[in-house]
Amino acid sequence: MTEFYNNKPLFFAHRGYLLNKPENTLSSLLEAIKIGAQALEIDVMQTKDKKIVCSHNHYLDIETNFIGDISEIEYSYIKRANTAYRLKNKKEPIPQLIDVLKKIPDEIKINIEIKTRKYRDIFAAREIVDIIKNTNISQRVLISSFNPLVLWYIKW
């Protein structure tokens, strides 16, 4: 964890830069970096088919033009939802975490907040551990969650 912190405060962009971008999307995260964010906070959850997607809300209708609970829907449907539907003539899907991580520059720190619906649900944590190992970002990532079992699993 010493690699994550130094003696200076970090400027985190929570869900990215939201002025003209939909939250937790690749464009909002990259825009936040462009204006000076040194770290990103990204909310994630698992779809029915075990994909890890970037979303703050469990329900699609809160931030997209679709309806449904992300945990009960496959990504092939979710990726067609438009997070930018409130912005005229713009379209942006809910991204998968793996795709976002591939686009984030190496010097940017990342706080991945794992959101779960059920207390005993650690399946998303398992997938995220694999993603972190496979993308070689462990030195610049921090995991957070309101679910203590998720944190215990990650720490263990």
PDB file of C-alpha atoms in Angstrom, residues 32-139:
ATOM      1  CA  ALA A  32     -11.362  13.851 -15.098  1.00  0.00           C
ATOM      2  CA  ILE A  33      -7.767  12.812 -15.790  1.00  0.00           C
ATOM      3  CA  LYS A  34      -7.507  15.471 -18.492  1.00  0.00           C
ATOM      4  CA  ILE A  35      -8.442  18.219 -16.011  1.00  0.00           C
ATOM      5  CA  GLY A  36      -6.002  16.989 -13.367  1.00  0.00           C
ATOM      6  CA  ALA A  37      -7.411  14.067 -11.395  1.00  0.00           C
ATOM      7  CA  GLN A  38      -4.629  11.914  -9.972  1.00  0.00           C
ATOM      8  CA  ALA A  39      -6.969   9.133  -8.909  1.00  0.00           C
ATOM      9  CA  LEU A  40     -10.368   7.762  -9.874  1.00  0.00           C
ATOM     10  CA  GLU A  41     -13.181   6.253  -7.829  1.00  0.00           C
ATOM     11  CA  ILE A  42     -15.142   3.759  -9.896  1.00  0.00           C
ATOM     12  CA  ASP A  43     -18.280   1.990  -8.670  1.00  0.00           C
ATOM     13  CA  VAL A  44     -18.655  -1.551  -9.961  1.00  0.00           C
ATOM     14  CA  MET A  45     -21.104  -4.421  -9.768  1.00  0.00           C
ATOM     15  CA  GLN A  46     -21.645  -7.795 -11.377  1.00  0.00           C
ATOM     16  CA  THR A  47     -24.134  -8.641 -14.118  1.00  0.00           C
ATOM     17  CA  LYS A  48     -26.134 -11.863 -14.354  1.00  0.00           C
ATOM     18  CA  ASP A  49     -23.486 -13.339 -16.671  1.00  0.00           C
ATOM     19  CA  LYS A  50     -20.655 -12.408 -14.248  1.00  0.00           C
ATOM     20  CA  LYS A  51     -19.324  -9.356 -16.104  1.00  0.00           C
ATOM     21  CA  ILE A  52     -18.058  -6.506 -13.917  1.00  0.00           C
ATOM     22  CA  VAL A  53     -19.550  -3.206 -15.046  1.00  0.00           C
ATOM     23  CA  CYS A  54     -19.016   0.380 -13.969  1.00  0.00           C
ATOM     24  CA  SER A  55     -22.200   1.701 -12.407  1.00  0.00           C
ATOM     25  CA  HIS A  56     -23.137   3.480  -9.192  1.00  0.00           C
ATOM     26  CA  ASN A  57     -26.739   2.303  -9.267  1.00  0.00           C
ATOM     27  CA  HIS A  58     -28.134  -1.211  -9.294  1.00  0.00           C
ATOM     28  CA  TYR A  59     -31.094  -0.120 -11.403  1.00  0.00           C
ATOM     29  CA  LEU A  60     -30.560   0.892 -15.018  1.00  0.00           C
ATOM     30  CA  ASP A  61     -33.377   3.459 -15.073  1.00  0.00           C
ATOM     31  CA  ILE A  62     -31.538   5.748 -12.628  1.00  0.00           C
ATOM     32  CA  GLU A  63     -28.742   6.552 -15.058  1.00  0.00           C
ATOM     33  CA  THR A  64     -29.808   5.130 -18.440  1.00  0.00           C
ATOM     34  CA  ASN A  65     -32.757   4.880 -20.797  1.00  0.00           C
ATOM     35  CA  PHE A  66     -33.284   1.188 -19.893  1.00  0.00           C
ATOM     36  CA  ILE A  67     -35.062  -0.496 -16.976  1.00  0.00           C
ATOM     37  CA  GLY A  68     -33.898  -3.405 -14.833  1.00  0.00           C
ATOM     38  CA  ASP A  69     -31.598  -4.604 -12.079  1.00  0.00           C
ATOM     39  CA  ILE A  70     -28.033  -4.956 -13.368  1.00  0.00           C
ATOM     40  CA  SER A  71     -27.440  -8.103 -11.310  1.00  0.00           C
ATOM     41  CA  GLU A  72     -30.369  -9.829 -13.041  1.00  0.00           C
ATOM     42  CA  ILE A  73     -29.506  -8.879 -16.638  1.00  0.00           C
ATOM     43  CA  GLU A  74     -26.788 -10.061 -19.017  1.00  0.00           C
ATOM     44  CA  TYR A  75     -24.216  -7.602 -20.306  1.00  0.00           C
ATOM     45  CA  SER A  76     -25.282  -8.103 -23.934  1.00  0.00           C
ATOM     46  CA  TYR A  77     -28.483  -6.213 -23.007  1.00  0.00           C
ATOM     47  CA  ILE A  78     -26.891  -3.730 -20.577  1.00  0.00           C
ATOM     48  CA  LYS A  79     -24.302  -2.540 -23.100  1.00  0.00           C
ATOM     49  CA  ARG A  80     -27.117  -1.225 -25.316  1.00  0.00           C
ATOM     50  CA  ALA A  81     -28.334   1.128 -22.574  1.00  0.00           C
ATOM     51  CA  ASN A  82     -27.402   4.759 -23.119  1.00  0.00           C
ATOM     52  CA  THR A  83     -25.938   6.548 -20.101  1.00  0.00           C
ATOM     53  CA  ALA A  84     -25.870   9.805 -22.071  1.00  0.00           C
ATOM     54  CA  TYR A  85     -29.530   9.783 -23.086  1.00  0.00           C
ATOM     55  CA  ARG A  86     -30.138  13.060 -21.213  1.00  0.00           C
ATOM     56  CA  LEU A  87     -27.455  14.754 -23.313  1.00  0.00           C
ATOM     57  CA  LYS A  88     -28.645  15.611 -26.802  1.00  0.00           C
ATOM     58  CA  ASN A  89     -27.329  13.469 -29.635  1.00  0.00           C
ATOM     59  CA  LYS A  90     -24.884  11.543 -27.458  1.00  0.00           C
ATOM     60  CA  LYS A  91     -24.577   7.838 -26.755  1.00  0.00           C
ATOM     61  CA  GLU A  92     -22.376   6.078 -24.260  1.00  0.00           C
ATOM     62  CA  PRO A  93     -22.752   2.556 -22.871  1.00  0.00           C
ATOM     63  CA  ILE A  94     -22.162   1.251 -19.375  1.00  0.00           C
ATOM     64  CA  PRO A  95     -18.573   0.007 -19.680  1.00  0.00           C
ATOM     65  CA  GLN A  96     -17.016  -3.152 -18.342  1.00  0.00           C
ATOM     66  CA  LEU A  97     -14.331  -2.566 -15.718  1.00  0.00           C
ATOM     67  CA  ILE A  98     -11.714  -4.468 -17.713  1.00  0.00           C
ATOM     68  CA  ASP A  99     -12.182  -2.130 -20.701  1.00  0.00           C
ATOM     69  CA  VAL A 100     -11.903   0.970 -18.511  1.00  0.00           C
ATOM     70  CA  LEU A 101      -8.742  -0.263 -16.790  1.00  0.00           C
ATOM     71  CA  LYS A 102      -7.053  -0.809 -20.152  1.00  0.00           C
ATOM     72  CA  LYS A 103      -7.560   2.878 -21.014  1.00  0.00           C
ATOM     73  CA  ILE A 104      -6.493   4.459 -17.702  1.00  0.00           C
ATOM     74  CA  PRO A 105      -2.894   5.759 -17.773  1.00  0.00           C
ATOM     75  CA  ASP A 106      -0.400   3.937 -15.539  1.00  0.00           C
ATOM     76  CA  GLU A 107       0.243   6.933 -13.269  1.00  0.00           C
ATOM     77  CA  ILE A 108      -3.432   7.172 -12.225  1.00  0.00           C
ATOM     78  CA  LYS A 109      -4.482   5.541  -8.947  1.00  0.00           C
ATOM     79  CA  ILE A 110      -7.834   3.748  -8.851  1.00  0.00           C
ATOM     80  CA  ASN A 111     -10.337   3.135  -6.056  1.00  0.00           C
ATOM     81  CA  ILE A 112     -12.666   0.336  -7.131  1.00  0.00           C
ATOM     82  CA  GLU A 113     -15.794   0.375  -4.979  1.00  0.00           C
ATOM     83  CA  ILE A 114     -17.519  -2.994  -5.123  1.00  0.00           C
ATOM     84  CA  LYS A 115     -21.286  -2.740  -4.765  1.00  0.00           C
ATOM     85  CA  THR A 116     -23.283  -5.817  -3.830  1.00  0.00           C
ATOM     86  CA  ARG A 117     -26.973  -6.432  -3.247  1.00  0.00           C
ATOM     87  CA  LYS A 118     -26.593  -9.248  -0.741  1.00  0.00           C
ATOM     88  CA  TYR A 119     -24.418  -9.429   2.344  1.00  0.00           C
ATOM     89  CA  ARG A 120     -22.944 -12.830   1.447  1.00  0.00           C
ATOM     90  CA  ASP A 121     -22.291 -11.982  -2.174  1.00  0.00           C
ATOM     91  CA  ILE A 122     -18.546 -12.144  -2.754  1.00  0.00           C
ATOM     92  CA  PHE A 123     -18.711 -13.343  -6.358  1.00  0.00           C
ATOM     93  CA  ALA A 124     -17.991  -9.888  -7.774  1.00  0.00           C
ATOM     94  CA  ALA A 125     -14.948  -9.646  -5.500  1.00  0.00           C
ATOM     95  CA  ARG A 126     -13.605 -12.900  -6.945  1.00  0.00           C
ATOM     96  CA  GLU A 127     -13.943 -11.588 -10.487  1.00  0.00           C
ATOM     97  CA  ILE A 128     -12.333  -8.267  -9.568  1.00  0.00           C
ATOM     98  CA  VAL A 129      -9.346  -9.977  -7.949  1.00  0.00           C
ATOM     99  CA  ASP A 130      -8.826 -11.871 -11.216  1.00  0.00           C
ATOM    100  CA  ILE A 131      -9.126  -8.658 -13.246  1.00  0.00           C
ATOM    101  CA  ILE A 132      -6.588  -6.893 -11.021  1.00  0.00           C
ATOM    102  CA  LYS A 133      -4.139  -9.787 -11.306  1.00  0.00           C
ATOM    103  CA  ASN A 134      -4.575 -10.032 -15.083  1.00  0.00           C
ATOM    104  CA  THR A 135      -4.144  -6.296 -15.692  1.00  0.00           C
ATOM    105  CA  ASN A 136      -1.158  -5.939 -13.360  1.00  0.00           C
ATOM    106  CA  ILE A 137      -2.539  -2.875 -11.537  1.00  0.00           C
ATOM    107  CA  SER A 138      -2.310  -4.085  -7.933  1.00  0.00           C
ATOM    108  CA  GLN A 139       0.238  -1.399  -6.981  1.00  0.00           C
TER     109      GLN A 139
END
